[in-house]
PDB file of C-alpha atoms in Angstrom:
ATOM      1  CA  SER A   1     -49.143-100.411 -88.333  1.00  0.00           C
ATOM      2  CA  GLY A   2     -50.841-103.579 -89.514  1.00  0.00           C
ATOM      3  CA  ILE A   3     -52.028-106.866 -87.994  1.00  0.00           C
ATOM      4  CA  PRO A   4     -49.683-109.646 -86.737  1.00  0.00           C
ATOM      5  CA  GLY A   5     -50.462-113.290 -87.489  1.00  0.00           C
ATOM      6  CA  ILE A   6     -50.882-116.499 -85.437  1.00  0.00           C
ATOM      7  CA  HIS A   7     -50.579-120.079 -86.763  1.00  0.00           C
ATOM      8  CA  ASN A   8     -52.425-122.801 -84.840  1.00  0.00           C
ATOM      9  CA  LEU A   9     -50.012-125.677 -85.566  1.00  0.00           C
ATOM     10  CA  LEU A  10     -46.752-123.754 -85.244  1.00  0.00           C
ATOM     11  CA  ASP A  11     -47.554-122.334 -81.801  1.00  0.00           C
ATOM     12  CA  THR A  12     -46.123-119.058 -83.035  1.00  0.00           C
ATOM     13  CA  THR A  13     -47.208-115.445 -83.196  1.00  0.00           C
ATOM     14  CA  PHE A  14     -45.460-113.517 -85.971  1.00  0.00           C
ATOM     15  CA  PHE A  15     -45.198-110.173 -84.180  1.00  0.00           C
ATOM     16  CA  GLU A  16     -42.523-108.992 -86.608  1.00  0.00           C
ATOM     17  CA  ILE A  17     -44.820-109.618 -89.603  1.00  0.00           C
ATOM     18  CA  ARG A  18     -47.776-107.254 -89.922  1.00  0.00           C
ATOM     19  CA  PHE A  19     -50.401-107.450 -92.655  1.00  0.00           C
ATOM     20  CA  ASP A  20     -51.533-104.249 -94.309  1.00  0.00           C
ATOM     21  CA  THR A  21     -55.304-103.889 -94.225  1.00  0.00           C
ATOM     22  CA  ALA A  22     -55.171-102.721 -97.861  1.00  0.00           C
ATOM     23  CA  SER A  23     -53.717-106.081 -98.976  1.00  0.00           C
ATOM     24  CA  SER A  24     -55.955-108.629-100.648  1.00  0.00           C
ATOM     25  CA  VAL A  25     -56.828-111.790 -98.737  1.00  0.00           C
ATOM     26  CA  MET A  26     -54.935-113.887-101.314  1.00  0.00           C
ATOM     27  CA  SER A  27     -51.745-111.805-100.920  1.00  0.00           C
ATOM     28  CA  VAL A  28     -52.044-112.279 -97.148  1.00  0.00           C
ATOM     29  CA  LYS A  29     -52.442-116.038 -97.639  1.00  0.00           C
ATOM     30  CA  GLN A  30     -49.399-116.125 -99.915  1.00  0.00           C
ATOM     31  CA  ARG A  31     -47.369-114.350 -97.229  1.00  0.00           C
ATOM     32  CA  ILE A  32     -48.548-116.832 -94.601  1.00  0.00           C
ATOM     33  CA  TYR A  33     -47.597-119.667 -96.969  1.00  0.00           C
ATOM     34  CA  GLN A  34     -44.044-118.290 -97.179  1.00  0.00           C
ATOM     35  CA  LEU A  35     -43.846-118.081 -93.377  1.00  0.00           C
ATOM     36  CA  SER A  36     -45.487-121.360 -92.384  1.00  0.00           C
ATOM     37  CA  GLY A  37     -45.597-123.652 -95.394  1.00  0.00           C
ATOM     38  CA  THR A  38     -49.414-123.894 -95.236  1.00  0.00           C
ATOM     39  CA  PRO A  39     -50.832-123.547 -98.789  1.00  0.00           C
ATOM     40  CA  PRO A  40     -53.547-120.898 -99.324  1.00  0.00           C
ATOM     41  CA  GLN A  41     -56.234-123.516-100.004  1.00  0.00           C
ATOM     42  CA  HIS A  42     -55.676-124.980 -96.519  1.00  0.00           C
ATOM     43  CA  GLN A  43     -55.799-121.691 -94.633  1.00  0.00           C
ATOM     44  CA  ALA A  44     -58.854-120.693 -92.605  1.00  0.00           C
ATOM     45  CA  LEU A  45     -58.322-117.090 -91.491  1.00  0.00           C
ATOM     46  CA  THR A  46     -60.048-115.490 -88.503  1.00  0.00           C
ATOM     47  CA  LEU A  47     -59.607-111.950 -87.198  1.00  0.00           C
ATOM     48  CA  ARG A  48     -59.414-111.835 -83.389  1.00  0.00           C
ATOM     49  CA  ASN A  49     -59.534-108.903 -80.960  1.00  0.00           C
ATOM     50  CA  GLN A  50     -57.307-108.167 -77.944  1.00  0.00           C
ATOM     51  CA  ALA A  51     -59.181-110.731 -75.822  1.00  0.00           C
ATOM     52  CA  GLY A  52     -58.758-113.451 -78.443  1.00  0.00           C
ATOM     53  CA  ASP A  53     -62.404-113.423 -79.435  1.00  0.00           C
ATOM     54  CA  ALA A  54     -63.287-114.037 -83.079  1.00  0.00           C
ATOM     55  CA  VAL A  55     -64.373-110.828 -84.814  1.00  0.00           C
ATOM     56  CA  ALA A  56     -64.727-111.991 -88.414  1.00  0.00           C
ATOM     57  CA  ALA A  57     -64.010-114.963 -90.667  1.00  0.00           C
ATOM     58  CA  VAL A  58     -61.757-113.682 -93.430  1.00  0.00           C
ATOM     59  CA  SER A  59     -62.723-115.012 -96.860  1.00  0.00           C
ATOM     60  CA  GLY A  60     -62.909-113.981-100.507  1.00  0.00           C
ATOM     61  CA  ASP A  61     -59.448-114.057-102.077  1.00  0.00           C
ATOM     62  CA  ASP A  62     -59.879-110.755-103.920  1.00  0.00           C
ATOM     63  CA  SER A  63     -61.344-108.863-100.950  1.00  0.00           C
ATOM     64  CA  PRO A  64     -59.123-106.404 -99.063  1.00  0.00           C
ATOM     65  CA  LEU A  65     -58.205-107.445 -95.523  1.00  0.00           C
ATOM     66  CA  GLY A  66     -59.554-104.127 -94.268  1.00  0.00           C
ATOM     67  CA  LEU A  67     -63.077-105.171 -95.306  1.00  0.00           C
ATOM     68  CA  PHE A  68     -63.202-107.440 -92.218  1.00  0.00           C
ATOM     69  CA  CYS A  69     -61.478-105.049 -89.806  1.00  0.00           C
ATOM     70  CA  PRO A  70     -63.025-102.464 -87.483  1.00  0.00           C
ATOM     71  CA  PRO A  71     -61.254 -99.065 -87.346  1.00  0.00           C
ATOM     72  CA  ASP A  72     -59.154-100.059 -84.314  1.00  0.00           C
ATOM     73  CA  ALA A  73     -58.087-103.455 -85.687  1.00  0.00           C
ATOM     74  CA  ALA A  74     -54.406-102.554 -85.778  1.00  0.00           C
ATOM     75  CA  GLU A  75     -54.376-102.073 -81.995  1.00  0.00           C
ATOM     76  CA  GLY A  76     -54.041-105.519 -80.437  1.00  0.00           C
ATOM     77  CA  TYR A  77     -55.840-107.469 -83.149  1.00  0.00           C
ATOM     78  CA  THR A  78     -54.348-110.632 -84.678  1.00  0.00           C
ATOM     79  CA  LEU A  79     -54.993-112.712 -87.766  1.00  0.00           C
ATOM     80  CA  ASP A  80     -55.426-116.358 -86.782  1.00  0.00           C
ATOM     81  CA  CYS A  81     -54.499-118.970 -89.410  1.00  0.00           C
ATOM     82  CA  ARG A  82     -55.863-122.486 -88.920  1.00  0.00           C
ATOM     83  CA  ASP A  83     -54.274-125.212 -91.052  1.00  0.00           C
ATOM     84  CA  THR A  84     -57.144-127.367 -92.369  1.00  0.00           C
ATOM     85  CA  ASN A  85     -54.937-129.971 -94.059  1.00  0.00           C
ATOM     86  CA  PRO A  86     -55.288-133.232 -92.056  1.00  0.00           C
ATOM     87  CA  HIS A  87     -51.916-134.376 -93.431  1.00  0.00           C
ATOM     88  CA  SER A  88     -50.056-131.140 -92.729  1.00  0.00           C
ATOM     89  CA  MET A  89     -46.356-131.482 -91.995  1.00  0.00           C
ATOM     90  CA  ALA A  90     -46.812-128.926 -89.198  1.00  0.00           C
ATOM     91  CA  ALA A  91     -49.247-131.158 -87.319  1.00  0.00           C
ATOM     92  CA  ASN A  92     -48.114-132.497 -83.923  1.00  0.00           C
ATOM     93  CA  GLY A  93     -44.999-130.351 -83.928  1.00  0.00           C
ATOM     94  CA  GLY A  94     -43.735-131.751 -87.222  1.00  0.00           C
ATOM     95  CA  LEU A  95     -41.908-128.514 -88.095  1.00  0.00           C
ATOM     96  CA  GLN A  96     -40.871-127.505 -84.567  1.00  0.00           C
ATOM     97  CA  ASP A  97     -40.218-130.627 -82.484  1.00  0.00           C
ATOM     98  CA  LEU A  98     -36.547-131.417 -83.150  1.00  0.00           C
ATOM     99  CA  SER A  99     -36.824-134.725 -81.285  1.00  0.00           C
ATOM    100  CA  ARG A 100     -38.885-136.015 -84.218  1.00  0.00           C
ATOM    101  CA  VAL A 101     -36.141-135.235 -86.721  1.00  0.00           C
ATOM    102  CA  GLU A 102     -34.124-138.299 -87.687  1.00  0.00           C
ATOM    103  CA  LYS A 103     -30.473-137.565 -86.979  1.00  0.00           C
ATOM    104  CA  TYR A 104     -27.423-139.045 -88.622  1.00  0.00           C
ATOM    105  CA  GLU A 105     -25.126-140.847 -86.210  1.00  0.00           C
ATOM    106  CA  MET A 106     -21.594-141.961 -87.014  1.00  0.00           C
ATOM    107  CA  ALA A 107     -19.870-144.836 -85.252  1.00  0.00           C
ATOM    108  CA  ASP A 108     -16.853-143.746 -83.218  1.00  0.00           C
ATOM    109  CA  HIS A 109     -14.419-145.988 -85.093  1.00  0.00           C
ATOM    110  CA  VAL A 110     -15.653-144.628 -88.433  1.00  0.00           C
ATOM    111  CA  TYR A 111     -15.186-141.053 -87.228  1.00  0.00           C
ATOM    112  CA  ASP A 112     -11.740-141.961 -85.893  1.00  0.00           C
ATOM    113  CA  GLU A 113     -10.662-143.085 -89.369  1.00  0.00           C
ATOM    114  CA  ARG A 114     -11.733-139.878 -91.132  1.00  0.00           C
ATOM    115  CA  GLU A 115      -8.947-137.607 -92.379  1.00  0.00           C
ATOM    116  CA  ASP A 116     -11.086-134.445 -92.334  1.00  0.00           C
ATOM    117  CA  SER A 117     -12.255-134.653 -88.702  1.00  0.00           C
ATOM    118  CA  VAL A 118     -11.457-132.299 -85.828  1.00  0.00           C
ATOM    119  CA  ARG A 119     -10.130-135.295 -83.884  1.00  0.00           C
ATOM    120  CA  ASN A 120      -7.628-136.067 -86.617  1.00  0.00           C
ATOM    121  CA  TRP A 121      -6.610-132.393 -86.825  1.00  0.00           C
ATOM    122  CA  LYS A 122      -5.901-132.350 -83.081  1.00  0.00           C
ATOM    123  CA  ARG A 123      -3.989-135.614 -83.406  1.00  0.00           C
ATOM    124  CA  LYS A 124      -1.780-134.101 -86.089  1.00  0.00           C
ATOM    125  CA  LEU A 125      -1.117-131.034 -83.943  1.00  0.00           C
ATOM    126  CA  ALA A 126      -0.050-133.279 -81.068  1.00  0.00           C
ATOM    127  CA  GLU A 127       2.410-135.029 -83.384  1.00  0.00           C
ATOM    128  CA  ASP A 128       3.764-131.842 -85.035  1.00  0.00           C
ATOM    129  CA  PRO A 129       7.159-130.973 -83.459  1.00  0.00           C
ATOM    130  CA  GLU A 130       6.907-127.324 -84.522  1.00  0.00           C
ATOM    131  CA  VAL A 131       3.506-126.916 -82.854  1.00  0.00           C
ATOM    132  CA  GLN A 132       4.700-128.707 -79.731  1.00  0.00           C
ATOM    133  CA  ALA A 133       7.778-126.462 -79.593  1.00  0.00           C
ATOM    134  CA  LYS A 134       5.545-123.370 -79.653  1.00  0.00           C
ATOM    135  CA  ILE A 135       3.336-124.805 -76.903  1.00  0.00           C
ATOM    136  CA  ALA A 136       6.398-125.579 -74.782  1.00  0.00           C
ATOM    137  CA  ALA A 137       7.766-122.067 -75.358  1.00  0.00           C
ATOM    138  CA  ARG A 138       4.484-120.473 -74.262  1.00  0.00           C
ATOM    139  CA  LYS A 139       4.398-122.660 -71.145  1.00  0.00           C
ATOM    140  CA  ALA A 140       7.990-121.788 -70.294  1.00  0.00           C
ATOM    141  CA  ALA A 141       7.222-118.066 -70.705  1.00  0.00           C
ATOM    142  CA  ALA A 142       4.158-118.373 -68.457  1.00  0.00           C
ATOM    143  CA  ASP A 143       6.164-120.258 -65.818  1.00  0.00           C
ATOM    144  CA  ALA A 144       8.911-117.634 -65.936  1.00  0.00           C
ATOM    145  CA  GLN A 145       6.358-114.825 -65.550  1.00  0.00           C
ATOM    146  CA  ARG A 146       4.776-116.521 -62.550  1.00  0.00           C
ATOM    147  CA  GLU A 147       8.182-117.085 -60.946  1.00  0.00           C
ATOM    148  CA  LYS A 148       8.997-113.408 -61.496  1.00  0.00           C
ATOM    149  CA  LEU A 149       5.722-112.343 -59.863  1.00  0.00           C
ATOM    150  CA  GLU A 150       6.215-114.703 -56.917  1.00  0.00           C
ATOM    151  CA  GLN A 151       9.755-113.447 -56.377  1.00  0.00           C
ATOM    152  CA  ALA A 152       8.580-109.824 -56.415  1.00  0.00           C
ATOM    153  CA  ALA A 153       5.660-110.650 -54.097  1.00  0.00           C
ATOM    154  CA  SER A 154       7.963-112.317 -51.568  1.00  0.00           C
ATOM    155  CA  ALA A 155       9.342-108.878 -50.707  1.00  0.00           C
ATOM    156  CA  VAL A 156       5.880-107.358 -50.152  1.00  0.00           C
ATOM    157  CA  ALA A 157       3.832-107.644 -46.958  1.00  0.00           C
ATOM    158  CA  VAL A 158       0.435-106.410 -45.825  1.00  0.00           C
ATOM    159  CA  GLY A 159       0.864-102.960 -44.327  1.00  0.00           C
ATOM    160  CA  ASP A 160       3.729-101.922 -46.626  1.00  0.00           C
ATOM    161  CA  ARG A 161       3.524 -98.505 -48.242  1.00  0.00           C
ATOM    162  CA  CYS A 162       3.760 -98.178 -52.014  1.00  0.00           C
ATOM    163  CA  GLU A 163       3.638 -95.824 -54.974  1.00  0.00           C
ATOM    164  CA  ILE A 164       2.088 -96.620 -58.341  1.00  0.00           C
ATOM    165  CA  VAL A 165       2.326 -95.040 -61.781  1.00  0.00           C
ATOM    166  CA  GLY A 166       1.191 -91.429 -61.649  1.00  0.00           C
ATOM    167  CA  GLY A 167       2.573 -90.856 -58.175  1.00  0.00           C
ATOM    168  CA  ASN A 168      -0.496 -92.120 -56.310  1.00  0.00           C
ATOM    169  CA  ARG A 169       0.341 -93.768 -52.987  1.00  0.00           C
ATOM    170  CA  GLY A 170      -1.299 -96.285 -50.750  1.00  0.00           C
ATOM    171  CA  THR A 171      -1.029 -99.190 -48.322  1.00  0.00           C
ATOM    172  CA  VAL A 172      -0.824-102.887 -49.160  1.00  0.00           C
ATOM    173  CA  ARG A 173      -3.905-104.712 -47.852  1.00  0.00           C
ATOM    174  CA  PHE A 174      -3.597-108.056 -49.640  1.00  0.00           C
ATOM    175  CA  VAL A 175      -0.924-110.242 -51.277  1.00  0.00           C
ATOM    176  CA  GLY A 176      -1.741-113.530 -53.019  1.00  0.00           C
ATOM    177  CA  ASP A 177      -3.730-115.280 -55.712  1.00  0.00           C
ATOM    178  CA  ILE A 178      -7.288-114.165 -56.498  1.00  0.00           C
ATOM    179  CA  PRO A 179      -9.389-116.925 -58.161  1.00  0.00           C
ATOM    180  CA  GLU A 180     -11.731-114.347 -59.720  1.00  0.00           C
ATOM    181  CA  LEU A 181      -8.848-112.734 -61.642  1.00  0.00           C
ATOM    182  CA  LYS A 182      -6.172-114.079 -63.976  1.00  0.00           C
ATOM    183  CA  PRO A 183      -3.758-116.628 -62.460  1.00  0.00           C
ATOM    184  CA  GLY A 184      -0.728-115.323 -60.576  1.00  0.00           C
ATOM    185  CA  VAL A 185       0.060-113.198 -57.552  1.00  0.00           C
ATOM    186  CA  TRP A 186      -1.852-109.957 -57.012  1.00  0.00           C
ATOM    187  CA  VAL A 187      -1.339-107.079 -54.601  1.00  0.00           C
ATOM    188  CA  GLY A 188      -4.416-105.344 -53.192  1.00  0.00           C
ATOM    189  CA  ILE A 189      -3.773-101.673 -52.458  1.00  0.00           C
ATOM    190  CA  GLU A 190      -5.803 -99.165 -50.467  1.00  0.00           C
ATOM    191  CA  LEU A 191      -4.989 -95.845 -52.109  1.00  0.00           C
ATOM    192  CA  ASP A 192      -4.727 -92.644 -50.074  1.00  0.00           C
ATOM    193  CA  GLU A 193      -7.018 -90.838 -52.518  1.00  0.00           C
ATOM    194  CA  PRO A 194     -10.230 -92.086 -54.234  1.00  0.00           C
ATOM    195  CA  VAL A 195      -8.607 -92.657 -57.618  1.00  0.00           C
ATOM    196  CA  GLY A 196      -8.996 -96.434 -57.643  1.00  0.00           C
ATOM    197  CA  ARG A 197     -11.522 -98.744 -59.238  1.00  0.00           C
ATOM    198  CA  HIS A 198     -13.433-100.367 -56.378  1.00  0.00           C
ATOM    199  CA  SER A 199     -13.716-100.908 -52.631  1.00  0.00           C
ATOM    200  CA  GLY A 200     -11.553-104.007 -52.425  1.00  0.00           C
ATOM    201  CA  GLU A 201     -13.823-106.366 -54.388  1.00  0.00           C
ATOM    202  CA  ALA A 202     -12.832-108.771 -57.135  1.00  0.00           C
ATOM    203  CA  LYS A 203     -15.855-109.550 -59.313  1.00  0.00           C
ATOM    204  CA  GLY A 204     -18.236-109.322 -56.364  1.00  0.00           C
ATOM    205  CA  ARG A 205     -16.069-110.975 -53.690  1.00  0.00           C
ATOM    206  CA  GLN A 206     -14.659-108.770 -50.929  1.00  0.00           C
ATOM    207  CA  VAL A 207     -10.888-109.329 -50.776  1.00  0.00           C
ATOM    208  CA  PHE A 208     -10.082-106.434 -48.429  1.00  0.00           C
ATOM    209  CA  GLU A 209     -11.930-103.474 -46.954  1.00  0.00           C
ATOM    210  CA  CYS A 210     -11.395 -99.865 -47.997  1.00  0.00           C
ATOM    211  CA  ALA A 211     -13.296 -96.681 -48.836  1.00  0.00           C
ATOM    212  CA  PRO A 212     -15.142 -96.429 -52.186  1.00  0.00           C
ATOM    213  CA  ARG A 213     -12.856 -96.014 -55.216  1.00  0.00           C
ATOM    214  CA  CYS A 214      -9.740 -96.427 -53.059  1.00  0.00           C
ATOM    215  CA  GLY A 215      -9.176-100.076 -54.010  1.00  0.00           C
ATOM    216  CA  LEU A 216      -6.819-101.346 -56.700  1.00  0.00           C
ATOM    217  CA  PHE A 217      -5.335-104.713 -57.689  1.00  0.00           C
ATOM    218  CA  LEU A 218      -1.906-104.729 -59.335  1.00  0.00           C
ATOM    219  CA  ARG A 219       0.846-107.201 -60.060  1.00  0.00           C
ATOM    220  CA  PRO A 220       3.730-106.869 -57.568  1.00  0.00           C
ATOM    221  CA  THR A 221       5.921-105.675 -60.449  1.00  0.00           C
ATOM    222  CA  GLN A 222       3.615-102.716 -61.164  1.00  0.00           C
ATOM    223  CA  ALA A 223       4.327-100.715 -58.002  1.00  0.00           C
ATOM    224  CA  LYS A 224       7.258 -99.507 -55.927  1.00  0.00           C
ATOM    225  CA  PHE A 225       7.317-100.503 -52.268  1.00  0.00           C
ATOM    226  CA  GLY A 226       9.118 -98.758 -49.413  1.00  0.00           C
ATOM    227  CA  GLU A 227       9.007 -95.465 -47.511  1.00  0.00           C
ATOM    228  CA  TYR A 228       6.161 -93.687 -49.264  1.00  0.00           C
ATOM    229  CA  PRO A 229       4.246 -91.699 -46.628  1.00  0.00           C
ATOM    230  CA  PRO A 230       0.941 -90.032 -47.493  1.00  0.00           C
ATOM    231  CA  VAL A 231       1.468 -86.879 -49.547  1.00  0.00           C
ATOM    232  CA  ASP A 232      -0.212 -84.740 -46.857  1.00  0.00           C
ATOM    233  CA  ASP A 233       2.445 -85.862 -44.367  1.00  0.00           C
ATOM    234  CA  LEU A 234       5.395 -84.740 -46.511  1.00  0.00           C
ATOM    235  CA  ASP A 235       7.395 -81.727 -45.461  1.00  0.00           C
ATOM    236  CA  LEU A 236       6.801 -79.115 -48.157  1.00  0.00           C
ATOM    237  CA  ASP A 237       8.547 -75.812 -48.606  1.00  0.00           C
ATOM    238  CA  SER A 238       6.342 -72.803 -48.115  1.00  0.00           C
ATOM    239  CA  GLU A 239       6.536 -71.869 -51.789  1.00  0.00           C
ATOM    240  CA  ASP A 240       5.117 -75.305 -52.691  1.00  0.00           C
ATOM    241  CA  GLU A 241       2.081 -74.883 -50.481  1.00  0.00           C
ATOM    242  CA  LEU A 242      -1.214 -73.876 -52.084  1.00  0.00           C
TER     243      LEU A 242
END
């Protein structure tokens, strides 16, 4: 409960701050001072209803705020603060318009000479043989992984049957890179049973068509490809039938 406040020069409504009607007018003004920087002697307070109409001029520092409020004041009423100081720092967006704030600018050559700059830190990394060795090792590992994926994918074709972890089987519907996913070759599989993750979409783009929850994207090294007929088509012994 309580009444939120509005400040005329700050173009702000303090919905999160609510003034207790039992508080004195001076304590309310002190709270507004902490929020807006407008001293109590330069605050003209007006209570307004839901339509924004003035209900009462709030005055008398020792008076309780509730003295000026009708019983339903907490429902949609606001306390309007008008800054009467003609030299207020908040005037003309002084406390909100960042374009009016003088900014420090450093010449590029001065920044380039600083030892504690991000540019200098990056320059040192580029000249550090240990760091460069780690970068080269990561690149070599990534290249090797991509070559491994491409080699595995070269033996896979659309229409091939496959089996994934857990014994689920399906048919290859796509082989190649997918820009929406991480770099490298992907295999799109239409599973025989609805135990997948999608219907052949990759982040909203349709890569291949299949029934709901029958689609799955895997790396070519994450499945086995070959003669894997649908489970229903397997010849089962009578004792294995349910």
